[in-house]
Amino acid sequence: MALRIRDRGFLTQRILTVKPRGVVCSEAAAFTDRKEFAFEDIECVLLSAANRLSVQAGGKVFSLRVRPDKQAHQEVIRALLEAVCQARGIAVGSPA
């Protein structure tokens, strides 16, 4: 089972899916833009004070709104961070 966060707006939908080997970032409006990144290619993960999760890879940034109070979103964020840290050889919870 893939872990997924959906952010539905008025005209667009953004989806972040964490899979065993990486993430899939997609944005659907008039057409769908889909990007896949391996965990080792992710350069930065940021959760802003405004509850926007941003993932940077290959010089591109993908952002979507999250609900940190929602259990499913917590699980996706945790899985993403653990996988990125493991791919980079960083102990989970330690400063990068």
PDB file of C-alpha atoms in Angstrom, residues 13 39 63-65 77 88 96:
ATOM      1  CA  GLN A  13      -5.234  18.666  -7.101  1.00  0.00           C
ATOM      2  CA  PHE A  39      14.799   9.072  -1.987  1.00  0.00           C
ATOM      3  CA  SER A  63       4.581  21.783  -2.331  1.00  0.00           C
ATOM      4  CA  LEU A  64       1.185  20.868  -0.970  1.00  0.00           C
ATOM      5  CA  ARG A  65      -0.947  21.638   2.059  1.00  0.00           C
ATOM      6  CA  ILE A  77       5.470  12.626   6.537  1.00  0.00           C
ATOM      7  CA  ARG A  88      21.434   9.550   2.962  1.00  0.00           C
ATOM      8  CA  ALA A  96      21.374  16.914   8.871  1.00  0.00           C
TER       9      ALA A  96
END
